[in-house]
Coordinates of C-alpha atoms in Angstrom, one line a residue:
Chain A
M138 CA -34.4 -89.1 141.4
L139 CA -32.2 -92.1 141.5
I140 CA -33.0 -92.7 137.8
H141 CA -31.8 -89.2 136.9
T142 CA -28.6 -89.6 138.7
D143 CA -28.0 -92.8 136.8
L144 CA -28.3 -91.0 133.6
L145 CA -26.1 -88.2 134.6
R146 CA -23.6 -90.7 135.8
R147 CA -23.6 -92.6 132.5
M148 CA -23.1 -89.3 130.6
L149 CA -20.2 -88.4 132.9
E150 CA -18.6 -91.8 132.5
V151 CA -18.6 -91.5 128.7
C152 CA -17.1 -88.0 128.9
L153 CA -14.5 -89.1 131.3
S154 CA -13.5 -92.2 129.5
N155 CA -13.2 -90.3 126.2
W156 CA -11.2 -87.6 127.8
A157 CA -8.9 -90.2 129.4
F158 CA -8.4 -91.9 126.0
C159 CA -7.1 -88.7 124.5
H160 CA -5.0 -87.4 127.3
L161 CA -3.3 -90.3 128.9
G162 CA -0.7 -89.2 131.3
P163 CA 0.1 -90.5 134.8
Q164 CA -0.9 -87.3 136.5
L165 CA -4.1 -87.0 134.5
I166 CA -4.9 -90.6 135.3
S167 CA -4.6 -90.1 139.0
H168 CA -6.5 -86.9 138.8
L169 CA -9.1 -88.7 136.7
C170 CA -9.6 -91.5 139.2
K171 CA -10.0 -89.1 142.0
T172 CA -12.5 -86.9 140.2
G173 CA -14.3 -89.9 138.8
A174 CA -14.7 -91.4 142.2
A175 CA -15.5 -88.1 143.9
V176 CA -18.1 -87.3 141.2
L177 CA -19.7 -90.7 141.6
K178 CA -19.8 -90.3 145.3
A179 CA -21.4 -86.9 144.9
M180 CA -23.9 -88.4 142.5
G181 CA -24.7 -90.9 145.1
R182 CA -25.1 -88.3 147.7
I183 CA -27.3 -86.2 145.6
G184 CA -29.5 -89.2 145.1
N185 CA -29.6 -89.6 148.8
E186 CA -30.2 -85.9 149.6
T187 CA -33.3 -85.9 147.6
V188 CA -34.7 -88.5 149.9
K189 CA -36.4 -86.5 152.5
G190 CA -35.2 -87.0 156.0
S191 CA -31.9 -87.7 157.7
L192 CA -29.1 -89.6 155.9
N193 CA -27.2 -91.4 158.5
E194 CA -28.5 -90.3 161.8
R195 CA -29.3 -92.9 164.4
P196 CA -33.0 -93.1 164.7
E197 CA -34.0 -92.0 168.2
G198 CA -37.0 -91.0 170.0
P199 CA -40.6 -92.1 169.9
E200 CA -41.5 -90.5 166.5
L201 CA -39.6 -93.2 164.5
A202 CA -40.6 -96.1 166.7
A203 CA -44.2 -95.2 165.9
E204 CA -43.8 -95.8 162.2
P205 CA -44.3 -99.4 161.2
W206 CA -42.1 -101.2 158.8
P207 CA -43.3 -100.3 155.3
E208 CA -44.0 -102.8 152.6
N209 CA -41.6 -101.2 150.1
A210 CA -38.4 -101.4 152.2
A211 CA -35.5 -102.0 149.8
L212 CA -32.0 -103.4 150.3
Y213 CA -29.4 -102.2 147.8
Q214 CA -26.3 -104.1 146.8
Q215 CA -24.1 -104.4 143.8
L216 CA -25.0 -106.4 140.7
K217 CA -25.2 -110.0 141.8
E218 CA -24.2 -111.8 138.7
E219 CA -21.2 -109.8 137.4
Q220 CA -20.1 -107.3 140.0
I221 CA -20.5 -108.2 143.6
L222 CA -17.4 -109.5 145.5
L223 CA -17.1 -112.1 148.2
S224 CA -17.0 -109.7 151.2
D225 CA -19.9 -107.6 150.0
N226 CA -22.0 -110.5 149.2
A227 CA -21.4 -111.9 152.7
S228 CA -22.4 -108.7 154.4
S229 CA -25.5 -108.4 152.2
L230 CA -26.5 -111.9 152.9
A231 CA -26.1 -111.3 156.6
V232 CA -28.4 -108.4 156.5
Q233 CA -31.0 -110.2 154.5
A234 CA -30.8 -113.1 156.9
F235 CA -31.3 -110.8 159.9
L236 CA -34.3 -109.1 158.3
Q237 CA -35.8 -112.5 157.5
M238 CA -35.3 -113.6 161.1
C239 CA -37.2 -110.6 162.3
N240 CA -39.9 -111.3 159.8
L241 CA -39.5 -107.9 158.1
P242 CA -40.0 -108.0 154.3
V243 CA -37.4 -106.3 152.1
R244 CA -36.8 -106.3 148.4
V245 CA -33.3 -106.7 147.1
I246 CA -32.4 -104.2 144.4
C247 CA -29.1 -104.5 142.6
R248 CA -27.4 -101.3 141.4
A249 CA -23.9 -100.9 140.0
N250 CA -23.2 -97.8 142.1
A251 CA -24.6 -99.1 145.3
E252 CA -21.3 -98.5 147.0
Y253 CA -21.4 -94.8 146.1
M254 CA -25.0 -94.5 147.1
S255 CA -24.4 -95.8 150.5
P256 CA -24.1 -93.1 153.3
S257 CA -21.0 -94.7 154.7
G258 CA -19.5 -96.1 151.5
K259 CA -20.2 -99.7 152.4
V260 CA -22.8 -102.1 151.2
P261 CA -25.5 -103.2 151.9
F262 CA -27.8 -100.4 152.8
I263 CA -31.5 -100.4 153.3
H264 CA -33.9 -97.7 152.3
V265 CA -36.9 -97.8 154.7
G266 CA -39.5 -95.0 154.5
N267 CA -37.3 -92.0 154.3
Q268 CA -34.3 -93.3 156.2
V269 CA -31.2 -94.8 154.7
V270 CA -29.0 -97.0 157.0
S271 CA -26.0 -99.0 156.0
E272 CA -24.0 -101.9 157.5
L273 CA -25.3 -104.6 159.9
G274 CA -24.5 -102.8 163.2
P275 CA -26.5 -99.6 162.5
I276 CA -29.3 -101.6 160.8
V277 CA -29.7 -103.8 164.0
Q278 CA -30.1 -100.6 166.1
F279 CA -32.5 -99.1 163.6
V280 CA -34.6 -102.2 163.6
K281 CA -34.5 -102.2 167.4
A282 CA -35.8 -98.6 167.5
K283 CA -38.7 -99.8 165.4
G284 CA -39.5 -102.4 168.1
H285 CA -38.1 -105.6 166.6
S286 CA -35.2 -107.2 168.3
L287 CA -33.8 -110.7 168.4
S288 CA -31.4 -110.3 171.4
D289 CA -33.9 -109.1 174.0
G290 CA -34.1 -112.4 175.7
L291 CA -30.4 -112.6 176.5
D292 CA -28.9 -111.6 179.8
E293 CA -26.0 -109.3 180.2
V294 CA -23.2 -111.8 180.0
Q295 CA -24.7 -113.4 176.9
K296 CA -25.1 -110.0 175.3
A297 CA -21.4 -109.3 175.9
E298 CA -20.5 -112.6 174.4
M299 CA -22.7 -112.0 171.4
K300 CA -21.1 -108.6 170.7
A301 CA -17.6 -110.1 171.2
Y302 CA -18.3 -112.9 168.7
M303 CA -19.7 -110.5 166.2
E304 CA -16.5 -108.5 166.5
L305 CA -14.5 -111.8 166.0
V306 CA -16.3 -112.5 162.7
N307 CA -15.7 -108.9 161.6
N308 CA -12.1 -108.9 162.7
M309 CA -11.1 -112.2 161.3
L310 CA -13.4 -113.5 158.7
L311 CA -14.2 -110.3 157.0
T312 CA -10.6 -109.1 157.0
A313 CA -9.5 -112.5 155.6
E314 CA -12.1 -112.2 152.8
L315 CA -10.9 -108.7 152.0
Y316 CA -7.2 -109.9 152.1
L317 CA -8.0 -112.8 149.8
Q318 CA -9.8 -110.7 147.2
W319 CA -7.6 -107.6 147.2
C320 CA -4.1 -108.7 148.3
D321 CA -3.7 -112.1 146.8
D322 CA -2.3 -111.4 143.4
V323 CA -3.8 -114.3 141.5
T324 CA -7.3 -113.7 142.8
V325 CA -7.0 -110.0 142.2
E326 CA -6.0 -110.4 138.6
E327 CA -8.4 -113.1 137.6
I328 CA -11.5 -112.4 139.7
T329 CA -11.5 -109.1 141.5
H330 CA -10.4 -106.7 138.8
P331 CA -12.7 -108.0 136.1
R332 CA -15.7 -108.1 138.5
Y333 CA -15.3 -104.9 140.3
G334 CA -15.3 -102.6 137.4
S335 CA -17.5 -104.6 135.0
P336 CA -20.4 -102.1 134.7
Y337 CA -18.1 -99.3 133.7
P338 CA -16.2 -98.7 130.4
W339 CA -12.5 -98.8 130.0
P340 CA -10.4 -97.1 131.4
L341 CA -12.7 -96.2 134.3
N342 CA -13.1 -99.8 135.4
R343 CA -9.4 -100.3 135.8
I344 CA -8.9 -97.0 137.5
L345 CA -11.7 -97.6 140.1
S346 CA -10.5 -101.1 140.9
Y347 CA -6.9 -100.0 141.2
Q348 CA -7.9 -97.2 143.5
K349 CA -10.0 -99.6 145.7
Q350 CA -7.1 -102.0 145.8
W351 CA -4.7 -99.3 146.9
E352 CA -7.1 -98.2 149.6
I353 CA -7.6 -101.7 150.9
R354 CA -3.9 -102.5 150.9
R355 CA -3.2 -99.4 152.9
K356 CA -5.8 -100.4 155.4
M357 CA -4.3 -103.9 155.7
K358 CA -0.9 -102.3 156.4
A359 CA -2.4 -100.2 159.1
I360 CA -3.9 -103.1 160.9
G361 CA -0.8 -105.3 160.5
W362 CA -2.2 -107.8 158.0
A363 CA 0.0 -106.7 155.1
G364 CA 2.9 -108.8 156.2
K365 CA 0.9 -112.0 156.4
T366 CA 1.1 -114.7 153.9
L367 CA -1.9 -116.5 152.5
E368 CA -1.2 -119.5 154.7
Q369 CA -1.2 -117.4 157.8
V370 CA -4.5 -115.9 156.8
L371 CA -6.1 -119.3 156.2
E372 CA -4.7 -120.3 159.6
D373 CA -6.5 -117.4 161.1
V374 CA -9.7 -118.4 159.3
D375 CA -9.3 -121.9 160.7
Q376 CA -8.9 -120.5 164.2
C377 CA -11.9 -118.3 163.9
C378 CA -14.1 -121.2 162.6
H379 CA -12.8 -123.4 165.4
A380 CA -13.8 -120.8 167.9
L381 CA -17.3 -120.5 166.3
S382 CA -17.7 -124.2 166.1
Q383 CA -16.8 -124.5 169.8
R384 CA -19.3 -121.9 170.8
L385 CA -22.1 -123.4 168.7
G386 CA -21.5 -126.9 169.9
T387 CA -24.6 -129.0 169.4
Q388 CA -27.1 -126.2 169.8
P389 CA -29.3 -125.2 166.9
Y390 CA -28.3 -121.5 167.3
F391 CA -25.6 -119.8 169.1
F392 CA -27.9 -118.8 172.0
N393 CA -29.8 -121.9 172.1
K394 CA -33.4 -121.6 171.1
H395 CA -33.7 -118.5 169.0
P396 CA -31.5 -117.0 166.4
T397 CA -29.9 -113.6 167.0
E398 CA -27.9 -111.1 164.8
L399 CA -24.8 -113.2 165.5
D400 CA -26.4 -116.2 163.8
A401 CA -27.3 -113.9 160.8
L402 CA -23.8 -112.6 160.6
V403 CA -22.1 -116.0 160.8
F404 CA -24.6 -117.4 158.3
G405 CA -23.9 -114.6 155.8
H406 CA -20.2 -115.1 155.9
L407 CA -19.9 -118.9 156.1
F408 CA -22.6 -119.5 153.4
T409 CA -20.9 -117.1 151.0
I410 CA -17.6 -118.7 151.6
L411 CA -19.0 -122.2 151.1
T412 CA -20.8 -121.3 147.9
T413 CA -18.4 -119.0 146.1
Q414 CA -16.0 -120.4 143.6
L415 CA -12.6 -118.9 143.9
I416 CA -9.3 -119.8 142.4
T417 CA -8.7 -122.6 144.9
D418 CA -11.0 -124.3 147.4
E419 CA -8.8 -123.7 150.4
L420 CA -11.0 -121.2 152.1
S421 CA -14.2 -123.3 151.8
E422 CA -12.3 -126.4 152.9
K423 CA -11.4 -124.7 156.1
V424 CA -15.1 -124.1 156.8
K425 CA -16.1 -127.6 155.7
N426 CA -13.8 -129.1 158.3
Y427 CA -16.4 -128.2 161.0
S428 CA -19.5 -130.2 160.3
N429 CA -21.7 -128.4 162.9
L430 CA -21.0 -125.1 161.0
T431 CA -22.1 -126.5 157.7
A432 CA -25.2 -128.1 159.3
F433 CA -25.9 -124.7 160.9
C434 CA -25.8 -122.9 157.5
R435 CA -28.0 -125.5 155.9
R436 CA -30.6 -125.2 158.7
I437 CA -30.8 -121.4 158.5
E438 CA -31.1 -121.6 154.8
Q439 CA -33.9 -124.0 154.8
Q440 CA -35.8 -122.2 157.4
Y441 CA -35.5 -118.6 156.2
F442 CA -34.6 -118.7 152.5
E443 CA -36.5 -121.7 151.2
G444 CA -39.7 -119.9 150.3
H445 CA -38.1 -117.3 148.0
E446 CA -37.4 -118.8 144.6
K447 CA -35.9 -115.6 143.2
D448 CA -33.4 -115.6 146.0
S449 CA -30.5 -117.5 144.5
A450 CA -29.3 -118.6 147.9
T451 CA -31.8 -121.5 147.7
I452 CA -30.5 -122.7 144.4
A453 CA -27.1 -122.9 145.9
A454 CA -28.3 -125.3 148.5
R455 CA -28.7 -128.0 146.0
S456 CA -25.2 -127.9 144.6
S457 CA -22.2 -127.4 146.7
K458 CA -20.5 -125.2 144.2
R459 CA -22.3 -122.6 142.2
P460 CA -20.6 -121.1 139.2
L461 CA -22.7 -117.9 139.4
L462 CA -20.3 -116.2 141.7
R463 CA -17.0 -116.6 140.1
Chain B
M149 CA 16.7 -122.8 178.8
A150 CA 20.2 -121.7 179.9
A151 CA 20.3 -118.0 178.9
P152 CA 17.2 -116.1 179.6
M153 CA 15.4 -114.3 176.9
E154 CA 15.7 -110.5 176.8
L155 CA 12.7 -108.2 176.4
F156 CA 13.0 -104.5 175.5
C157 CA 10.2 -102.4 176.4
W158 CA 9.2 -98.8 177.1
A159 CA 10.1 -97.4 180.5
G160 CA 7.5 -97.1 183.3
G161 CA 5.5 -94.2 184.3
W162 CA 2.3 -93.0 185.9
G163 CA 2.6 -95.8 188.3
L164 CA 2.9 -98.6 185.7
P165 CA 5.8 -100.8 184.8
S166 CA 5.5 -99.7 181.2
V167 CA 3.4 -97.0 179.5
D168 CA 2.8 -98.6 176.2
P169 CA -0.1 -101.0 176.0
D170 CA 1.7 -103.6 173.9
C171 CA 4.8 -103.7 176.1
L172 CA 2.6 -103.9 179.2
A173 CA 0.7 -106.9 177.7
V174 CA 3.9 -108.8 177.1
L175 CA 5.3 -108.0 180.5
T176 CA 2.0 -109.0 182.3
Y177 CA 1.8 -112.3 180.4
A178 CA 5.4 -113.1 181.3
R179 CA 4.7 -112.3 185.0
F180 CA 1.6 -114.5 184.9
T181 CA 3.4 -117.5 183.5
G182 CA 6.7 -116.9 185.4
A183 CA 8.7 -116.8 182.3
P184 CA 12.4 -115.9 183.0
L185 CA 12.8 -112.7 181.1
K186 CA 15.5 -110.1 181.4
V187 CA 13.7 -106.9 181.0
H188 CA 15.4 -103.8 179.6
R189 CA 13.4 -100.7 180.2
V190 CA 14.6 -98.4 177.5
T191 CA 13.5 -94.9 176.8
S192 CA 13.7 -94.9 173.0
P193 CA 13.0 -97.4 170.3
W194 CA 16.4 -96.8 168.8
R195 CA 17.9 -98.8 171.7
S196 CA 15.9 -101.9 170.9
P197 CA 17.5 -104.5 168.6
S198 CA 14.7 -104.3 166.0
G199 CA 13.9 -100.6 166.2
H200 CA 10.4 -101.2 167.5
L201 CA 9.1 -101.8 171.0
P202 CA 8.4 -104.3 172.4
A203 CA 11.1 -106.6 171.1
L204 CA 12.1 -110.0 172.3
R205 CA 15.5 -111.3 171.8
T206 CA 15.4 -115.0 171.7
R207 CA 18.1 -117.6 171.7
D208 CA 17.3 -119.4 168.5
E209 CA 14.7 -117.4 166.5
G210 CA 16.2 -114.0 166.4
I211 CA 14.2 -111.0 167.3
I212 CA 10.4 -110.9 167.5
S213 CA 8.6 -107.7 167.5
K214 CA 4.8 -108.1 167.4
P215 CA 3.2 -108.6 170.8
Q216 CA 1.0 -111.4 169.6
Q217 CA 3.9 -113.2 168.2
I218 CA 5.9 -112.8 171.4
I219 CA 3.1 -114.3 173.4
T220 CA 2.9 -117.2 170.9
H221 CA 6.7 -117.7 171.3
L222 CA 6.4 -117.8 175.0
R223 CA 3.6 -120.3 174.7
K224 CA 5.8 -122.5 172.5
Q225 CA 8.5 -122.4 175.2
K226 CA 5.9 -124.0 177.6
Y227 CA 5.0 -120.7 179.4
N228 CA 1.3 -121.0 178.7
A229 CA -1.2 -119.2 180.7
D230 CA -4.1 -120.7 178.8
Y231 CA -3.3 -124.3 179.6
D232 CA -6.2 -124.9 181.8
L233 CA -8.8 -123.3 179.7
S234 CA -11.6 -125.3 178.2
A235 CA -12.4 -125.1 174.5
T236 CA -15.3 -122.7 175.0
Q237 CA -13.2 -120.5 177.1
S238 CA -10.4 -120.4 174.5
A239 CA -13.1 -119.4 171.9
D240 CA -14.3 -116.7 174.2
T241 CA -10.7 -115.4 174.6
L242 CA -10.5 -115.0 170.8
A243 CA -13.8 -113.3 170.7
F244 CA -13.1 -110.8 173.5
V245 CA -9.6 -110.1 172.1
S246 CA -11.3 -109.1 168.8
L247 CA -13.7 -106.9 170.7
L248 CA -10.9 -105.2 172.5
E249 CA -8.9 -104.6 169.3
E250 CA -11.8 -103.4 167.3
K251 CA -13.8 -101.2 169.7
L252 CA -11.5 -100.2 172.5
L253 CA -7.9 -100.0 171.3
P254 CA -8.5 -97.4 168.4
V255 CA -10.4 -95.1 170.9
L256 CA -7.6 -95.5 173.4
I257 CA -5.0 -94.5 170.8
H258 CA -7.3 -91.5 169.9
T259 CA -7.5 -90.5 173.6
F260 CA -3.8 -90.6 174.2
W261 CA -2.3 -89.6 170.9
V262 CA -4.8 -87.7 168.8
D263 CA -7.1 -85.8 171.1
A264 CA -5.5 -82.4 171.1
K265 CA -5.5 -81.6 174.8
N266 CA -4.4 -84.9 176.0
Y267 CA -1.7 -85.2 173.5
V268 CA -0.1 -81.8 174.1
E269 CA -0.5 -81.7 177.8
H270 CA 0.1 -85.2 178.8
T271 CA 1.4 -87.7 176.3
R272 CA 3.9 -85.6 174.4
K273 CA 5.1 -84.0 177.6
W274 CA 5.9 -87.4 179.1
Y275 CA 7.6 -88.8 176.0
A276 CA 9.6 -85.6 175.4
E277 CA 10.9 -85.7 179.0
T278 CA 11.7 -89.4 178.9
I279 CA 13.3 -89.8 175.5
P280 CA 16.9 -88.7 175.5
F281 CA 18.3 -85.8 173.5
P282 CA 18.2 -85.3 170.5
L283 CA 15.4 -87.8 169.7
N284 CA 12.9 -86.1 172.0
F285 CA 12.5 -83.3 169.5
F286 CA 11.1 -85.3 166.7
L287 CA 10.2 -88.8 168.0
P288 CA 6.9 -88.0 169.8
N289 CA 5.7 -86.1 166.7
T290 CA 6.6 -89.0 164.4
M291 CA 4.7 -91.4 166.7
H292 CA 1.7 -89.0 166.7
K293 CA 1.6 -88.9 162.9
R294 CA 1.9 -92.6 162.7
H295 CA -1.1 -93.1 165.0
L296 CA -3.1 -90.5 163.3
E297 CA -2.6 -92.1 159.9
R298 CA -3.5 -95.5 161.3
L299 CA -6.8 -94.2 162.8
Q300 CA -7.6 -92.5 159.5
L301 CA -7.2 -95.7 157.6
I302 CA -9.2 -97.7 160.1
W303 CA -12.0 -95.2 160.6
G304 CA -12.2 -93.5 157.3
D305 CA -12.1 -89.8 156.6
D306 CA -15.6 -88.7 157.6
Y307 CA -15.0 -89.7 161.2
M308 CA -11.7 -87.9 161.5
E309 CA -13.1 -84.7 160.1
D310 CA -16.3 -84.7 162.1
E311 CA -15.3 -84.4 165.8
E312 CA -18.8 -84.7 167.1
K313 CA -19.7 -87.8 165.2
L314 CA -16.5 -89.4 166.4
E315 CA -17.2 -88.5 170.0
K316 CA -20.8 -89.6 169.9
E317 CA -20.5 -92.9 168.1
L318 CA -17.1 -94.3 168.7
Y319 CA -16.6 -93.2 172.2
R320 CA -20.1 -94.5 172.9
E321 CA -19.1 -97.9 171.5
A322 CA -15.9 -97.8 173.6
R323 CA -17.9 -97.1 176.7
E324 CA -20.2 -99.9 175.8
C325 CA -17.2 -102.2 175.4
L326 CA -16.0 -101.3 178.8
T327 CA -19.4 -102.0 180.3
L328 CA -19.5 -105.4 178.5
L329 CA -16.1 -106.3 179.9
S330 CA -17.3 -105.3 183.4
Q331 CA -20.4 -107.5 183.0
R332 CA -18.4 -110.4 181.7
L333 CA -16.0 -110.1 184.6
G334 CA -18.7 -109.8 187.2
S335 CA -17.3 -110.5 190.7
Q336 CA -14.7 -113.0 189.6
K337 CA -11.1 -112.4 190.3
F338 CA -10.0 -113.1 186.8
F339 CA -11.9 -113.6 183.6
F340 CA -11.7 -117.4 183.7
G341 CA -11.8 -118.2 187.4
D342 CA -9.0 -117.9 189.8
S343 CA -5.9 -118.0 187.7
P344 CA -5.0 -115.5 185.2
A345 CA -4.9 -116.2 181.4
S346 CA -3.7 -114.3 178.3
L347 CA -7.0 -112.5 178.1
D348 CA -6.4 -111.0 181.5
A349 CA -3.0 -109.8 180.3
L350 CA -4.5 -108.1 177.3
V351 CA -7.4 -106.5 179.2
F352 CA -5.2 -105.3 181.9
S353 CA -2.7 -103.8 179.5
R354 CA -5.4 -101.8 177.7
L355 CA -7.2 -100.6 180.9
A356 CA -4.3 -99.8 183.1
P357 CA -2.8 -96.8 181.3
L358 CA -6.4 -95.4 180.9
L359 CA -6.9 -95.8 184.6
K360 CA -3.6 -94.5 185.9
A361 CA -2.8 -91.7 183.6
K362 CA -3.8 -88.2 184.6
L363 CA -5.5 -87.1 181.5
P364 CA -6.9 -83.6 181.2
N365 CA -9.7 -84.7 178.9
G366 CA -10.8 -87.8 180.5
K367 CA -14.4 -88.8 179.6
L368 CA -13.5 -92.4 178.8
Q369 CA -11.4 -92.5 182.0
Q370 CA -14.4 -91.3 184.1
H371 CA -16.5 -94.1 182.6
L372 CA -13.9 -96.6 183.5
K373 CA -13.5 -95.3 187.0
S374 CA -17.3 -95.7 187.5
L375 CA -16.9 -99.4 186.8
Q376 CA -15.7 -100.5 190.2
N377 CA -15.0 -104.1 189.4
L378 CA -12.6 -103.2 186.6
C379 CA -10.8 -100.7 188.8
N380 CA -10.3 -103.3 191.5
Y381 CA -9.2 -105.8 188.9
C382 CA -6.5 -103.6 187.6
T383 CA -5.2 -102.5 191.0
S384 CA -5.2 -106.1 192.3
I385 CA -3.1 -107.3 189.3
L386 CA -0.7 -104.3 189.8
S387 CA -0.3 -105.0 193.5
L388 CA 0.0 -108.8 193.0
Y389 CA 2.3 -109.0 190.0
F390 CA 4.1 -105.7 190.0
P391 CA 4.5 -104.7 193.6
W392 CA 7.8 -102.9 193.4
D393 CA 7.6 -101.6 189.8
G394 CA 4.6 -99.5 189.7
G395 CA 2.3 -100.5 192.4
D396 CA 3.3 -97.5 194.4
P397 CA 0.7 -94.7 193.8
L398 CA 3.0 -92.1 195.3
T399 CA 5.1 -91.2 192.2
G400 CA 7.3 -88.9 194.3
V401 CA 9.8 -91.4 195.9
P402 CA 10.2 -93.9 193.1
R403 CA 10.2 -91.1 190.5
A404 CA 13.0 -89.3 192.3
A405 CA 15.0 -92.5 192.6
A406 CA 14.3 -93.3 188.9
T407 CA 15.4 -89.8 187.8
D408 CA 18.6 -90.1 190.0
G409 CA 19.3 -93.4 188.5
S410 CA 18.8 -92.2 185.0
E411 CA 20.8 -89.2 185.7
A412 CA 23.6 -91.3 187.0
E413 CA 23.4 -93.4 183.8
E414 CA 23.6 -90.4 181.7
D415 CA 26.2 -88.8 183.8
P416 CA 29.3 -90.3 182.2
H417 CA 27.8 -89.3 178.8
K418 CA 27.0 -85.8 180.1
R419 CA 30.5 -85.2 181.5
R420 CA 32.0 -86.5 178.4
K421 CA 29.9 -84.3 176.2
Q422 CA 30.7 -81.3 178.3
L423 CA 34.5 -82.0 178.2
L424 CA 34.4 -82.6 174.5
S425 CA 32.5 -79.3 173.9
V426 CA 35.0 -77.3 176.0
L427 CA 38.0 -79.0 174.2
V428 CA 36.6 -78.3 170.8
G429 CA 36.0 -74.6 171.8
L430 CA 39.5 -74.3 173.1
V431 CA 41.1 -75.9 170.0
A432 CA 39.1 -73.7 167.7
M433 CA 40.1 -70.5 169.6
L434 CA 43.8 -71.4 169.7
G435 CA 43.8 -72.4 166.1
Y436 CA 42.3 -69.1 165.0
A437 CA 44.7 -67.3 167.2
F438 CA 47.7 -68.9 165.7
L439 CA 46.6 -68.7 162.1
S440 CA 45.8 -65.1 162.2
G441 CA 48.9 -64.2 164.1
I442 CA 47.3 -62.7 167.2
V443 CA 49.1 -65.2 169.3
S444 CA 52.4 -66.6 168.4
I445 CA 55.1 -68.8 169.9
Q446 CA 58.3 -67.0 170.9
R447 CA 60.6 -68.7 168.5
G448 CA 58.8 -67.9 165.3
S449 CA 57.3 -64.6 166.3
V450 CA 60.1 -62.1 165.4
G451 CA 60.8 -63.6 162.0
P452 CA 57.4 -63.5 160.3
A453 CA 56.1 -60.5 162.2
G454 CA 59.3 -58.5 161.5
R455 CA 59.7 -59.5 157.9
Q456 CA 56.3 -58.5 156.9
P457 CA 56.4 -54.8 157.8
V458 CA 59.8 -54.6 156.2
A459 CA 58.4 -56.1 153.0
L460 CA 55.5 -53.6 153.0
E461 CA 57.8 -50.6 153.4
E462 CA 59.9 -51.8 150.6
E463 CA 56.9 -52.0 148.4
E464 CA 55.7 -48.6 149.3
E465 CA 59.1 -47.1 148.6
E466 CA 59.1 -48.8 145.2
E467 CA 55.7 -47.6 144.4
E468 CA 56.5 -44.1 145.3
E469 CA 59.5 -44.2 143.1

């Protein structure tokens, strides 16, 4: 069913772009972008609804715990080479790292409309059996319901700290990444706009990326980040890395012997920052200041991603900068 | 160091020195560090120099409005509550502050400002009674819309439309956050030992309004009340650092005194307004009376009143002829 929606989507895009070419007017453009995005979302949801079972419910009860992890579990993200952005790549890598740490096999499938297929609108999402779950938090709970958990050995205080540090990464690192790629004009012009809409024809690509940019900028304003300058944002990233570095200290993982979802999340974000080439190196320089964090990233990569050649994360380990992600 | 800094914040209520979480955070931090602040408790943001509350008027750097920036400024002035913290504890502070801001604060805003029953019966009522005329007609509504829009942007549309999903997931996470805070606090007096730090100021400012306000729809409040160590923590901070401001649970006596005080403050304005309105009414009446000729002063009355009927009669005679 996903293939059919792809075809329908392509037909719709062609029609929409032709229509836009003929009737360019400001009202029509805004109407177009709304309908285009809404239709794409609906397409994605139609694709989801054909999957039997619940879309976004939290799995509860013994009936789901009884099902073992299937072999054909799939993780969906955007196209790796041309489309995916820094923040989405970080989230996706975090989920992949978490699943690797739990020893659960998953295939990574790249789709251009992954964002619209996702039940919550965010990537990555996993398709396991007949369940579709998106974002790291719900995925962790889903995996826990299946009987796999990394944080069972922690006591209450440590669990509180783990949750708090995960929120720290989400609050500071993820928001800083979003700021950099959507609110910094140079980066937006040269990297984000070309990448975000690359699978779609003109003018749909421009419309979609402007719409997303507007949405993200409104959100930044709501949380008070719109007034920040780039220097202040980098300062926040530095503070966050300092806190993480302090907490890690000389231990191999954040909670000593065994990795937890916090390690997966931190790895996902820091590794992506270190290996993504942006306009300037300032962001990755901030992370490189803390040697224990870079050693931590290297250690997790060697341990969990080494065996998979097709995973481009391993190739990145050899070179410090990889031109694949522009 | 000569002139103290001035802080403008929302007035107190429900047994607290200030009802707004941000203002309360700044006040508590100042009390913890003993910073000399002159506190103006105002009842409307239009009285603050920057138009937003809280606002700190400093000597050299103008007016600072964001609570985090105010705390940073106080820290620069050597009023630092985090001086004794180790590096790990500072890192923990940052992490727990993020946890509060992400998980607890939006749900608190929802409980006070967006949840229909709470907003109408409790929050709007309090603000409408406290804010002076004529702002009290539209200011609470403006604040309500602003908070609603902020929540919509943070949470996305599907949460705002689906009440059940919101209740189930977000409130569950907020309850979990409260439980986590309770577990982290344990049986200690403050989060990092025996002396309070900035994290304590922030946690107190978020929890105290939730604890003290009498909300009609109070599921989150009930969960907080079930966590005994957090309740004791809040009440002990209130009684230690704000003994005369809001520590008194009986709102009767201080409330009456406060309303008398506020009435006395408004009194000169009230009298003046009454006098002005009476004067304007009188002037309008007299002016109309003079202009229409109902009332006239003795000197000029015979002339114009007498001439006009004569002129009319002459015209009538002319017309007849």
